[in-house]
mmCIF file of N, CA and C in Angstrom:
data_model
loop_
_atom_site.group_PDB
_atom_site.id
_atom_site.type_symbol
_atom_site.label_atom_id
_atom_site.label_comp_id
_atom_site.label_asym_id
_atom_site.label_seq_id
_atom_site.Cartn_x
_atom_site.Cartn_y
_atom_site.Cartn_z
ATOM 1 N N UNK A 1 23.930 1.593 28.226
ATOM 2 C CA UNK A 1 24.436 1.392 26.892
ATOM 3 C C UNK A 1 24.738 2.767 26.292
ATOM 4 N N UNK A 2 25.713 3.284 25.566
ATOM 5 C CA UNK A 2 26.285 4.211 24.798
ATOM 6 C C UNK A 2 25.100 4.586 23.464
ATOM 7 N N UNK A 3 25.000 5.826 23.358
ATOM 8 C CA UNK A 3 24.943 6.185 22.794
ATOM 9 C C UNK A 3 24.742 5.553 20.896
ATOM 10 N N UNK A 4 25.778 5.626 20.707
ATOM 11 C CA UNK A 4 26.195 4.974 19.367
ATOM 12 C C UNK A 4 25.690 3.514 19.108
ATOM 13 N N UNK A 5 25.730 2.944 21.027
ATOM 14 C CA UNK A 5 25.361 1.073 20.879
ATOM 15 C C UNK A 5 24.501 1.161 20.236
ATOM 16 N N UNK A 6 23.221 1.859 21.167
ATOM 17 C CA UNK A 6 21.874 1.926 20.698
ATOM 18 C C UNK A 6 21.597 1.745 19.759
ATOM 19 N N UNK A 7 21.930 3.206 18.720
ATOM 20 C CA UNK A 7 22.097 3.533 17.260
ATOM 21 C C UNK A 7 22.102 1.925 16.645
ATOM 22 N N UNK A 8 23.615 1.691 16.737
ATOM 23 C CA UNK A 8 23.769 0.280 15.991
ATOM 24 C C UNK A 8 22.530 -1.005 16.175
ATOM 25 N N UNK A 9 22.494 -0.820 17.336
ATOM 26 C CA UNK A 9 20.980 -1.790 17.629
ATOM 27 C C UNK A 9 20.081 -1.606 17.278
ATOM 28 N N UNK A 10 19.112 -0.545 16.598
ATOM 29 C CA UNK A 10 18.204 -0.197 15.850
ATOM 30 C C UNK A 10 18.437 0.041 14.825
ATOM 31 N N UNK A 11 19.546 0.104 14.114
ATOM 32 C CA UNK A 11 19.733 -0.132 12.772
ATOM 33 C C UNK A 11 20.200 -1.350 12.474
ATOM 34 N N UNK A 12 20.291 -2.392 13.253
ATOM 35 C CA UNK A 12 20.664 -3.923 12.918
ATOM 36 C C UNK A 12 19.509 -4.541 12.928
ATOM 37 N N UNK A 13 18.265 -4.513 14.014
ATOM 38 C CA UNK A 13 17.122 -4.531 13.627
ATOM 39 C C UNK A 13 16.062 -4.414 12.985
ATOM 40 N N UNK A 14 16.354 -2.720 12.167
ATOM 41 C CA UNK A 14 15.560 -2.113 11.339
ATOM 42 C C UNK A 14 15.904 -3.317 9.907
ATOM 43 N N UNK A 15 17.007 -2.825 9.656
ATOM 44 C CA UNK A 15 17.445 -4.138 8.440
ATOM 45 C C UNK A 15 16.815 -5.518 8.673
ATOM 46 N N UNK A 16 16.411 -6.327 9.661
ATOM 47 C CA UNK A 16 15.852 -6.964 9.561
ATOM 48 C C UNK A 16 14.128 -7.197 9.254
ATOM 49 N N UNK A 17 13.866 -5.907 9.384
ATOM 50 C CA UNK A 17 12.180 -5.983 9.200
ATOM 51 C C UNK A 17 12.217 -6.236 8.204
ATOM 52 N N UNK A 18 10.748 -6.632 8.049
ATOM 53 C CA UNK A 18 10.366 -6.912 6.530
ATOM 54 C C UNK A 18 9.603 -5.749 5.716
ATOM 55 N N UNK A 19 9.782 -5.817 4.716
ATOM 56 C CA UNK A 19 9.581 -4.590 4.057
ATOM 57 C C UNK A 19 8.432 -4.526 3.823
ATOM 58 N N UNK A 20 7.330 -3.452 4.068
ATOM 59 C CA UNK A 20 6.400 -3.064 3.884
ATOM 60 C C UNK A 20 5.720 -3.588 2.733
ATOM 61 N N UNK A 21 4.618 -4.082 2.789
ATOM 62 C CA UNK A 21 4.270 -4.283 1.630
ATOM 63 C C UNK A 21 2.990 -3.573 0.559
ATOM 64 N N UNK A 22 3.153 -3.846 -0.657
ATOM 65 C CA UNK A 22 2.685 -2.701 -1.347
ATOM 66 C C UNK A 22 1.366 -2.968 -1.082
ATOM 67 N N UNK A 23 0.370 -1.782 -0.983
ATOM 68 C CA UNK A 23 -1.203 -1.803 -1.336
ATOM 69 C C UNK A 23 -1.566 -2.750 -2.692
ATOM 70 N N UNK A 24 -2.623 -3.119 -2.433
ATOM 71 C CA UNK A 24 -3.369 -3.888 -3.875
ATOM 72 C C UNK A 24 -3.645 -2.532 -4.162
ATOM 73 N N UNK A 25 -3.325 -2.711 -6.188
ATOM 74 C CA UNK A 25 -4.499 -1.756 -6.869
ATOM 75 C C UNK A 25 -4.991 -3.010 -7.909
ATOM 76 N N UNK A 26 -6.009 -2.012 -8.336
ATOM 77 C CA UNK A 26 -6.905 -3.288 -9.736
ATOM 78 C C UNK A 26 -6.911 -2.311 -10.283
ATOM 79 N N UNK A 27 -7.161 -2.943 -11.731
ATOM 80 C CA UNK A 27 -7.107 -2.219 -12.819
ATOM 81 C C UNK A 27 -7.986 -1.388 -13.056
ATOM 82 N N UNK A 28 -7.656 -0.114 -13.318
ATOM 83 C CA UNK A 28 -8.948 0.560 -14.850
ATOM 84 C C UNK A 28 -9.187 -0.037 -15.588
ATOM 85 N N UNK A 29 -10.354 0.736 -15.631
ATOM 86 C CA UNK A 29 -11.231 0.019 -16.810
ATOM 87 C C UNK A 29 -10.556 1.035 -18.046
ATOM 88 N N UNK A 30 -10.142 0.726 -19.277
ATOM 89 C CA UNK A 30 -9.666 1.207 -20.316
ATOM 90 C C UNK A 30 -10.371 0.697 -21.992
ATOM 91 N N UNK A 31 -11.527 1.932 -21.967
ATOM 92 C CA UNK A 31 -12.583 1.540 -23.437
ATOM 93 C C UNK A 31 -12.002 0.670 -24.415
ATOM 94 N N UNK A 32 -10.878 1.595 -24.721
ATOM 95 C CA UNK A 32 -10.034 1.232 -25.998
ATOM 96 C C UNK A 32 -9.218 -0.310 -26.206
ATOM 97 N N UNK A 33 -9.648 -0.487 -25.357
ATOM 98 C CA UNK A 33 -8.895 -2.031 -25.649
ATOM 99 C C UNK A 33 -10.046 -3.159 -25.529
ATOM 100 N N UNK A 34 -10.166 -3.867 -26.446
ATOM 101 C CA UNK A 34 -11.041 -4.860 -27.018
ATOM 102 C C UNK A 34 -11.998 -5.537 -25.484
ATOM 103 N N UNK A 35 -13.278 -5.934 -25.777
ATOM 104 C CA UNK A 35 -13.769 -6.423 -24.502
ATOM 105 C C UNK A 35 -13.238 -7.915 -24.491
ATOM 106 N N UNK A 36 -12.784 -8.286 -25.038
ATOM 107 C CA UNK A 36 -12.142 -9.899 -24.786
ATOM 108 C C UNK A 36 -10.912 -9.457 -24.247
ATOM 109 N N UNK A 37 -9.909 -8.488 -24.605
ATOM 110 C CA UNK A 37 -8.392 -8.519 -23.669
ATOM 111 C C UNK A 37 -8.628 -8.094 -22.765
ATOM 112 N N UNK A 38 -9.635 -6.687 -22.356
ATOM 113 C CA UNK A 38 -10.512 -6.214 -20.853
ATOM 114 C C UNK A 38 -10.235 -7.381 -20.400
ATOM 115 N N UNK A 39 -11.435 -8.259 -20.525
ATOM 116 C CA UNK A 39 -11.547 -9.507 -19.599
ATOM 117 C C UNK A 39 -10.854 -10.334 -19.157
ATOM 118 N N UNK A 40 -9.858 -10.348 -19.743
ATOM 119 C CA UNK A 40 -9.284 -11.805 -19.724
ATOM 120 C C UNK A 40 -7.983 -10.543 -18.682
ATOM 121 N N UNK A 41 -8.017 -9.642 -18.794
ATOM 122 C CA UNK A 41 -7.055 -8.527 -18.328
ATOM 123 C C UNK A 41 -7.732 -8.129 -16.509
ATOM 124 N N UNK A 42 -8.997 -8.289 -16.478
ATOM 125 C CA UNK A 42 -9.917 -8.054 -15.264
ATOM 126 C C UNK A 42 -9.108 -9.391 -14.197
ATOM 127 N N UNK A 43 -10.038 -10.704 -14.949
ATOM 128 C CA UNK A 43 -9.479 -11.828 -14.678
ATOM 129 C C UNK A 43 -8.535 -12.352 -14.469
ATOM 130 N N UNK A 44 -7.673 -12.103 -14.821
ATOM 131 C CA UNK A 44 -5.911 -12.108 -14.696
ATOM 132 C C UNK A 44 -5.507 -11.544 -13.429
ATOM 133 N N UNK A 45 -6.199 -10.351 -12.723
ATOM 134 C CA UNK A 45 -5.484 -9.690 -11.489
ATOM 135 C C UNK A 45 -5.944 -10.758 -9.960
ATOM 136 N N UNK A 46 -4.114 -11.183 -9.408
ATOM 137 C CA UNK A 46 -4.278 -11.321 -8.173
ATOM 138 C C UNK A 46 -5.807 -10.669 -7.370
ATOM 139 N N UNK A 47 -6.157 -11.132 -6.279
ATOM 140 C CA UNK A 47 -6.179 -10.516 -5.182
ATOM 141 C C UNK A 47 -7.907 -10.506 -5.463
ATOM 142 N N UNK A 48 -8.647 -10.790 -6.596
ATOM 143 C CA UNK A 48 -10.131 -10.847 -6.946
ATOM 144 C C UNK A 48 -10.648 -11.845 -6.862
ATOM 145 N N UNK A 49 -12.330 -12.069 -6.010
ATOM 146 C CA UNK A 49 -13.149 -13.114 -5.672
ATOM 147 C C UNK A 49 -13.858 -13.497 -6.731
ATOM 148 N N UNK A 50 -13.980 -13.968 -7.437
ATOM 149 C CA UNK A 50 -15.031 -14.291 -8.639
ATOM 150 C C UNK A 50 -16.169 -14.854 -7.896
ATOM 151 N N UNK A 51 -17.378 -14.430 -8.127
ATOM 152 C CA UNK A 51 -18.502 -14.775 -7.253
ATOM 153 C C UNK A 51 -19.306 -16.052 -8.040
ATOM 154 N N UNK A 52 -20.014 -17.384 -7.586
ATOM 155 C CA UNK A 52 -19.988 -17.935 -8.059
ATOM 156 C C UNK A 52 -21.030 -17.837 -9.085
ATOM 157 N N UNK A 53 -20.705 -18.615 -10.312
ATOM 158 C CA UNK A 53 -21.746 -18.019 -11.715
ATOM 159 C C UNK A 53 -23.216 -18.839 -11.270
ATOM 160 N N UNK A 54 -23.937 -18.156 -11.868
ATOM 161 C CA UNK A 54 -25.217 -18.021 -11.715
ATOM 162 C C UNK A 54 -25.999 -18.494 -12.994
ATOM 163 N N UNK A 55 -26.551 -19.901 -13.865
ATOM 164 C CA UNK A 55 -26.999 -20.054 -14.885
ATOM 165 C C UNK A 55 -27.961 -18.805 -14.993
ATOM 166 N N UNK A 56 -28.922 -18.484 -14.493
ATOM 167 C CA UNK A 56 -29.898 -17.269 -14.217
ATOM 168 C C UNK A 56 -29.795 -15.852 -14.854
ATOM 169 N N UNK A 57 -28.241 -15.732 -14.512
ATOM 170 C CA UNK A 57 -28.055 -14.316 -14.492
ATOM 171 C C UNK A 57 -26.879 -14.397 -15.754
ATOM 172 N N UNK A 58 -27.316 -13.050 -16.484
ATOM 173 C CA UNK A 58 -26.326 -13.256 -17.475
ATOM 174 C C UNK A 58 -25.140 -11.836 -17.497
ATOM 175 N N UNK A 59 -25.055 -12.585 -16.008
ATOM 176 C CA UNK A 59 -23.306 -11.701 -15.635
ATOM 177 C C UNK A 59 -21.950 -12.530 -14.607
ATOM 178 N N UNK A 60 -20.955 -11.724 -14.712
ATOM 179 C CA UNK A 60 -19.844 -12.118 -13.980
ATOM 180 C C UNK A 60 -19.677 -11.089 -12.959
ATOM 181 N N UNK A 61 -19.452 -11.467 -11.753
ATOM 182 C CA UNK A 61 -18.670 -10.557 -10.740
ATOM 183 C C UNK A 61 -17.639 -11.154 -10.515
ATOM 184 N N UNK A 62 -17.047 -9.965 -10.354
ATOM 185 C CA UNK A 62 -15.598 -10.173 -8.747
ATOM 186 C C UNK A 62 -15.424 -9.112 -8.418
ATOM 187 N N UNK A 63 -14.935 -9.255 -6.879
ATOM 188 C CA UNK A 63 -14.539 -8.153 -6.001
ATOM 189 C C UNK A 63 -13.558 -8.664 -4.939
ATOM 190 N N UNK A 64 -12.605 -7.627 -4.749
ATOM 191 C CA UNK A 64 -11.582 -7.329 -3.759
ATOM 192 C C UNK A 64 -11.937 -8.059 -2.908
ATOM 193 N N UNK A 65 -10.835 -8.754 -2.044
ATOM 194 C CA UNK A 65 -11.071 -9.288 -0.868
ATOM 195 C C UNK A 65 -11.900 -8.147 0.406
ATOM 196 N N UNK A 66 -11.546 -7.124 0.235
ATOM 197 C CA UNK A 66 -11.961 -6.139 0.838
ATOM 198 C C UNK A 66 -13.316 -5.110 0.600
ATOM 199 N N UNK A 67 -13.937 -5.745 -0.830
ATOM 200 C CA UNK A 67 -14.816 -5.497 -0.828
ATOM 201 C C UNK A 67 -15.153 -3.647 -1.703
ATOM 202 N N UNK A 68 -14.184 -3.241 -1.923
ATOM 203 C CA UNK A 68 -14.312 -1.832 -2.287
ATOM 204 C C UNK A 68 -13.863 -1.993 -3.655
ATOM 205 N N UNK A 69 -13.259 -2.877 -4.557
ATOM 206 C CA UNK A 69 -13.494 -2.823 -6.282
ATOM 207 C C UNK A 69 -14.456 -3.458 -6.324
ATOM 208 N N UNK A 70 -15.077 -4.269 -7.452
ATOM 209 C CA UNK A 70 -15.811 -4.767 -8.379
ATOM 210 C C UNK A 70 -16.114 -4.493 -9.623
ATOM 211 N N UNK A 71 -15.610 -5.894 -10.187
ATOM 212 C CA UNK A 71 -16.347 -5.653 -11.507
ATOM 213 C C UNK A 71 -17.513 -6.349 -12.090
ATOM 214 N N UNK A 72 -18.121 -6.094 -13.014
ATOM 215 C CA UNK A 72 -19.808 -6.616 -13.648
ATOM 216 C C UNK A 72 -18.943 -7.076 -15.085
ATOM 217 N N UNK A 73 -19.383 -8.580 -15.200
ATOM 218 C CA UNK A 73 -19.123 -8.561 -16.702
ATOM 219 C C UNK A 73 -19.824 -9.532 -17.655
ATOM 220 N N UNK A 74 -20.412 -8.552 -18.615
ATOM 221 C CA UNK A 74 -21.550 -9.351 -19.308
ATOM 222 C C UNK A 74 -21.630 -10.352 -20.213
ATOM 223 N N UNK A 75 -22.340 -11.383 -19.596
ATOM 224 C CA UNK A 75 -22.478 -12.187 -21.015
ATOM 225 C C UNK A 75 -23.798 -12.232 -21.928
ATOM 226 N N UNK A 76 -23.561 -13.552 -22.847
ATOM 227 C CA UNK A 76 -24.509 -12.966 -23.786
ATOM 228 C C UNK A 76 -26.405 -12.771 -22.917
ATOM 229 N N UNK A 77 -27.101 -11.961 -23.613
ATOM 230 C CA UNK A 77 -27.962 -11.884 -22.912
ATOM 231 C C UNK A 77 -28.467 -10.378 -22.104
ATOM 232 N N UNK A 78 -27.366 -10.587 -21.796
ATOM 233 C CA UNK A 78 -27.203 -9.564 -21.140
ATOM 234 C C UNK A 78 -27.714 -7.905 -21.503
ATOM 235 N N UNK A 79 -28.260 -7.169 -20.683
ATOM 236 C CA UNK A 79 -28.636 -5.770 -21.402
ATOM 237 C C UNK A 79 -27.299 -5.357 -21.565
ATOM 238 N N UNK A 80 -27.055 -4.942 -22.733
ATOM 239 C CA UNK A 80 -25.972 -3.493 -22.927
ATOM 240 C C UNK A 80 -24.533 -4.668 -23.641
ATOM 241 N N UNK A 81 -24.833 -6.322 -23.411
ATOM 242 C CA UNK A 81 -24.184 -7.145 -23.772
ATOM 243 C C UNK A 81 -23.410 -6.943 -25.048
ATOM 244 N N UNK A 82 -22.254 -6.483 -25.169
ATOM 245 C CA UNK A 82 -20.917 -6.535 -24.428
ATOM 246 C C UNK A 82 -20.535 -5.483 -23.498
ATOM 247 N N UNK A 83 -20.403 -5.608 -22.603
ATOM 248 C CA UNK A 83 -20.072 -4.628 -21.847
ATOM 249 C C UNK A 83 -19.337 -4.978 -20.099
ATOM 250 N N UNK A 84 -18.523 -4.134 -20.132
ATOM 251 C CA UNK A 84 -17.969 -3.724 -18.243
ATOM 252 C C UNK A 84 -18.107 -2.838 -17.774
ATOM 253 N N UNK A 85 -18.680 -3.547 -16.530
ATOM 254 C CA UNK A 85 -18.492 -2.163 -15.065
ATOM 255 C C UNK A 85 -17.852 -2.384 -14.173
ATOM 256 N N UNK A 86 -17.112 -1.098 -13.141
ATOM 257 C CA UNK A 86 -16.435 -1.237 -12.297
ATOM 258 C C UNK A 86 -17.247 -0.274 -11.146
ATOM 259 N N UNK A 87 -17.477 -0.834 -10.405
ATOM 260 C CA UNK A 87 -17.609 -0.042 -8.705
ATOM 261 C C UNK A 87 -16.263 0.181 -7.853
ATOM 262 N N UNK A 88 -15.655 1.389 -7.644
ATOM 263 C CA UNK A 88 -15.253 1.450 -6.482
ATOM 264 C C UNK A 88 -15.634 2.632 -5.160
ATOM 265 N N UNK A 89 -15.221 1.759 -4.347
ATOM 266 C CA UNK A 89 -15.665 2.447 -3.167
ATOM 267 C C UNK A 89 -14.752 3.536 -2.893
ATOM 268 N N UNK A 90 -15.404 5.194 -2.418
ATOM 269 C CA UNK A 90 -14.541 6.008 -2.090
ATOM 270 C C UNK A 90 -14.904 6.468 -0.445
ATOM 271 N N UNK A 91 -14.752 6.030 0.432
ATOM 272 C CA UNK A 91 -15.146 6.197 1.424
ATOM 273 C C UNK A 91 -16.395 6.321 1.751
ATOM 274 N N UNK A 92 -18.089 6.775 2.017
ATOM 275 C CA UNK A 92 -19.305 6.144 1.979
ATOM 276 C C UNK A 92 -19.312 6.416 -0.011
ATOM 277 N N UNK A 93 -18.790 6.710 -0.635
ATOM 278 C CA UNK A 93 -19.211 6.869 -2.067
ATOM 279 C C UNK A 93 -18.466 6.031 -2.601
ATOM 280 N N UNK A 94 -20.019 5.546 -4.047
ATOM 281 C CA UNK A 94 -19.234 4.308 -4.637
ATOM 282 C C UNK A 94 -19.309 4.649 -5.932
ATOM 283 N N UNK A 95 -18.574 4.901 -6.992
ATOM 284 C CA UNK A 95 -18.112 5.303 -8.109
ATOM 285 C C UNK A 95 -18.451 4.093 -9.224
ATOM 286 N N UNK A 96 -19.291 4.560 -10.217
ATOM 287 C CA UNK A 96 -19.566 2.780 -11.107
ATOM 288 C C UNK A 96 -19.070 3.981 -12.637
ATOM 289 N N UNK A 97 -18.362 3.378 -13.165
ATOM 290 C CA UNK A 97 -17.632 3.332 -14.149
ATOM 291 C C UNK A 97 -17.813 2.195 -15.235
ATOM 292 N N UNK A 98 -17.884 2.259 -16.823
ATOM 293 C CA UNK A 98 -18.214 1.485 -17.646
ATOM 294 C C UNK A 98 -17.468 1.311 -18.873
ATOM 295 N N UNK A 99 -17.391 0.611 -19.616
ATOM 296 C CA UNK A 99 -17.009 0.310 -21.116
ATOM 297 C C UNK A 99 -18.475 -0.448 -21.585
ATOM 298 N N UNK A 100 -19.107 0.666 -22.178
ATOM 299 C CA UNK A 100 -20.165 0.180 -23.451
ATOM 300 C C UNK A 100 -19.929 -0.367 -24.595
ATOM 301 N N UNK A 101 -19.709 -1.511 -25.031
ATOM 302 C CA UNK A 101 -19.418 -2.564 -26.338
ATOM 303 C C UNK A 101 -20.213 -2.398 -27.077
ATOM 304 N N UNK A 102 -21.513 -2.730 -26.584
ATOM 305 C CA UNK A 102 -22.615 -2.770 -26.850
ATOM 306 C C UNK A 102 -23.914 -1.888 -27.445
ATOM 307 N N UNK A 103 -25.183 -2.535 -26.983
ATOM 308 C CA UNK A 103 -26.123 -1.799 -27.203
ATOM 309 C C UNK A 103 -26.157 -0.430 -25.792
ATOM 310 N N UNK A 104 -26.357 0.762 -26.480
ATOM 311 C CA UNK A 104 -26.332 2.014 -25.866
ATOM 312 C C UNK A 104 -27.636 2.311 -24.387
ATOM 313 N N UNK A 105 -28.409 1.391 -24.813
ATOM 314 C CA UNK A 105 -29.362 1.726 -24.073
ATOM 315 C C UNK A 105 -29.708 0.731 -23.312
ATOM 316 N N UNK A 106 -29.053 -0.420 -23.855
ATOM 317 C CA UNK A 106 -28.876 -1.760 -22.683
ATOM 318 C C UNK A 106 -28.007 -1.063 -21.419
ATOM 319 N N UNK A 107 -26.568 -0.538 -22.270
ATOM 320 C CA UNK A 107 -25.385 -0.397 -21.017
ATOM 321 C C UNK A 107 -25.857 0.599 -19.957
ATOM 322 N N UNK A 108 -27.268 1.617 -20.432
ATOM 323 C CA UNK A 108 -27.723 2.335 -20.041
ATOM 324 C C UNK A 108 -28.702 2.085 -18.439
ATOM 325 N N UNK A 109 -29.471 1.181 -18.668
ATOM 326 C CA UNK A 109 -30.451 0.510 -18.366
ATOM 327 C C UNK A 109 -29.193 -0.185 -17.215
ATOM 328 N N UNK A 110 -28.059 -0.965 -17.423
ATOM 329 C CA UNK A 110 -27.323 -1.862 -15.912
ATOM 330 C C UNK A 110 -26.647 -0.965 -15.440
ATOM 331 N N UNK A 111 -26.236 0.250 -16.236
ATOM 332 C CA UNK A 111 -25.636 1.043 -15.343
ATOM 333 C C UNK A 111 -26.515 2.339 -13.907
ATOM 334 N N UNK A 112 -27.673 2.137 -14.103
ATOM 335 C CA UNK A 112 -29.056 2.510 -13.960
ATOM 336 C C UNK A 112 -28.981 1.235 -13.173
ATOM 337 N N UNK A 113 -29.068 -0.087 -12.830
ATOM 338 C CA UNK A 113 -29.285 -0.948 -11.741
ATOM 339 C C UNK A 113 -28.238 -1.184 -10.885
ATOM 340 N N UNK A 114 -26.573 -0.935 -11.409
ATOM 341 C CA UNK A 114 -26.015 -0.874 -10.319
ATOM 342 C C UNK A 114 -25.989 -0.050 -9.656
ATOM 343 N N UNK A 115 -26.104 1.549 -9.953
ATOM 344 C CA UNK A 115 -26.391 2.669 -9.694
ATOM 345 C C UNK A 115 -27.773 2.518 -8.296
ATOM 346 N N UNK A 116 -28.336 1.742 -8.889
ATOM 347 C CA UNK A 116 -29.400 1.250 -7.558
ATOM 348 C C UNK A 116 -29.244 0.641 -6.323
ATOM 349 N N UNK A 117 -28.323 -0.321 -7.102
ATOM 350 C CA UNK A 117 -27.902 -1.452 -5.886
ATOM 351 C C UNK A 117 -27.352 -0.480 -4.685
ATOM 352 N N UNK A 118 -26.609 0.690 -4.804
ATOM 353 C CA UNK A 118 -25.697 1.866 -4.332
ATOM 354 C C UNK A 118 -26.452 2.178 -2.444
ATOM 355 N N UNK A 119 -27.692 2.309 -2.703
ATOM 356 C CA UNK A 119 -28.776 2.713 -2.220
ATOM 357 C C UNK A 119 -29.585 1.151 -1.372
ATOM 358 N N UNK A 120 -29.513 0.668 -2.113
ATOM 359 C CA UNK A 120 -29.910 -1.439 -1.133
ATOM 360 C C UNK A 120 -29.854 -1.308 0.250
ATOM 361 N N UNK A 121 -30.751 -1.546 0.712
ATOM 362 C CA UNK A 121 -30.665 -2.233 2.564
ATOM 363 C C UNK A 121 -31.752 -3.372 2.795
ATOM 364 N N UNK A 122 -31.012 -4.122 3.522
ATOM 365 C CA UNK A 122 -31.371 -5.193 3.739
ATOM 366 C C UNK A 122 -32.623 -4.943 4.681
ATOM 367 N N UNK A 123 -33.537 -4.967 5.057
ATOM 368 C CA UNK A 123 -34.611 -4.760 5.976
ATOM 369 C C UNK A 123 -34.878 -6.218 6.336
#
């Protein structure tokens, strides 16, 4: 085959691939905007597991199919209640990030237990 065929044959092909598709991102967490539009703004993104609620516990998760976002989100009860956290994973490091609504020393106190969880092994 020529030269040029080739050419044309891998660029008649190439046009047919399908186009790459974009990475998931999730949102920042952004203080300044009310903890009810946060949420309903957390909640809103494709691509998040909501873990199932827990009468017990007076929080919300979800995380990435993949496991490297998460967010914490409090209900009433809750220490530090109103409030969000976000974990993400940066390769073995996991980054927890917050919006304090709330009481200062509640948000203090869960950010202090996820901060723990960081460190968890199952034995």
């Amino acid at each position: 085959m020529r030269p040029w065929a080739v050419a044309a044959v891998l660029l008649t092909l190439g046009a047919c691939a399908r186009p790459a598709e974009a990475p998931v991102t999730y949102l920042s967490l952004d203080c300044a905007q009310p903890f009810e539009a946060q949420v309903a703004a957390i909640r809103g993104q494709a691509h998040l597991n909501p873990a199932p609620d827990d009468p017990a516990e007076p929080y919300s998760f979800m995380s990435s199919a993949d496991g490297r976002t998460s967010y914490l989100i409090t209900r009433r009860g809750a220490p530090g209640h109103p409030a969000i956290m976000m974990q993400v994973a940066r390769g073995a490091d996991v980054l927890t990030t917050g919006c304090p609504y709330g009481d200062k020393k509640g948000y203090d106190q869960l950010h202090a237990y996820l901060d723990g969880l960081k460190h968890w092994t199952r034995r």
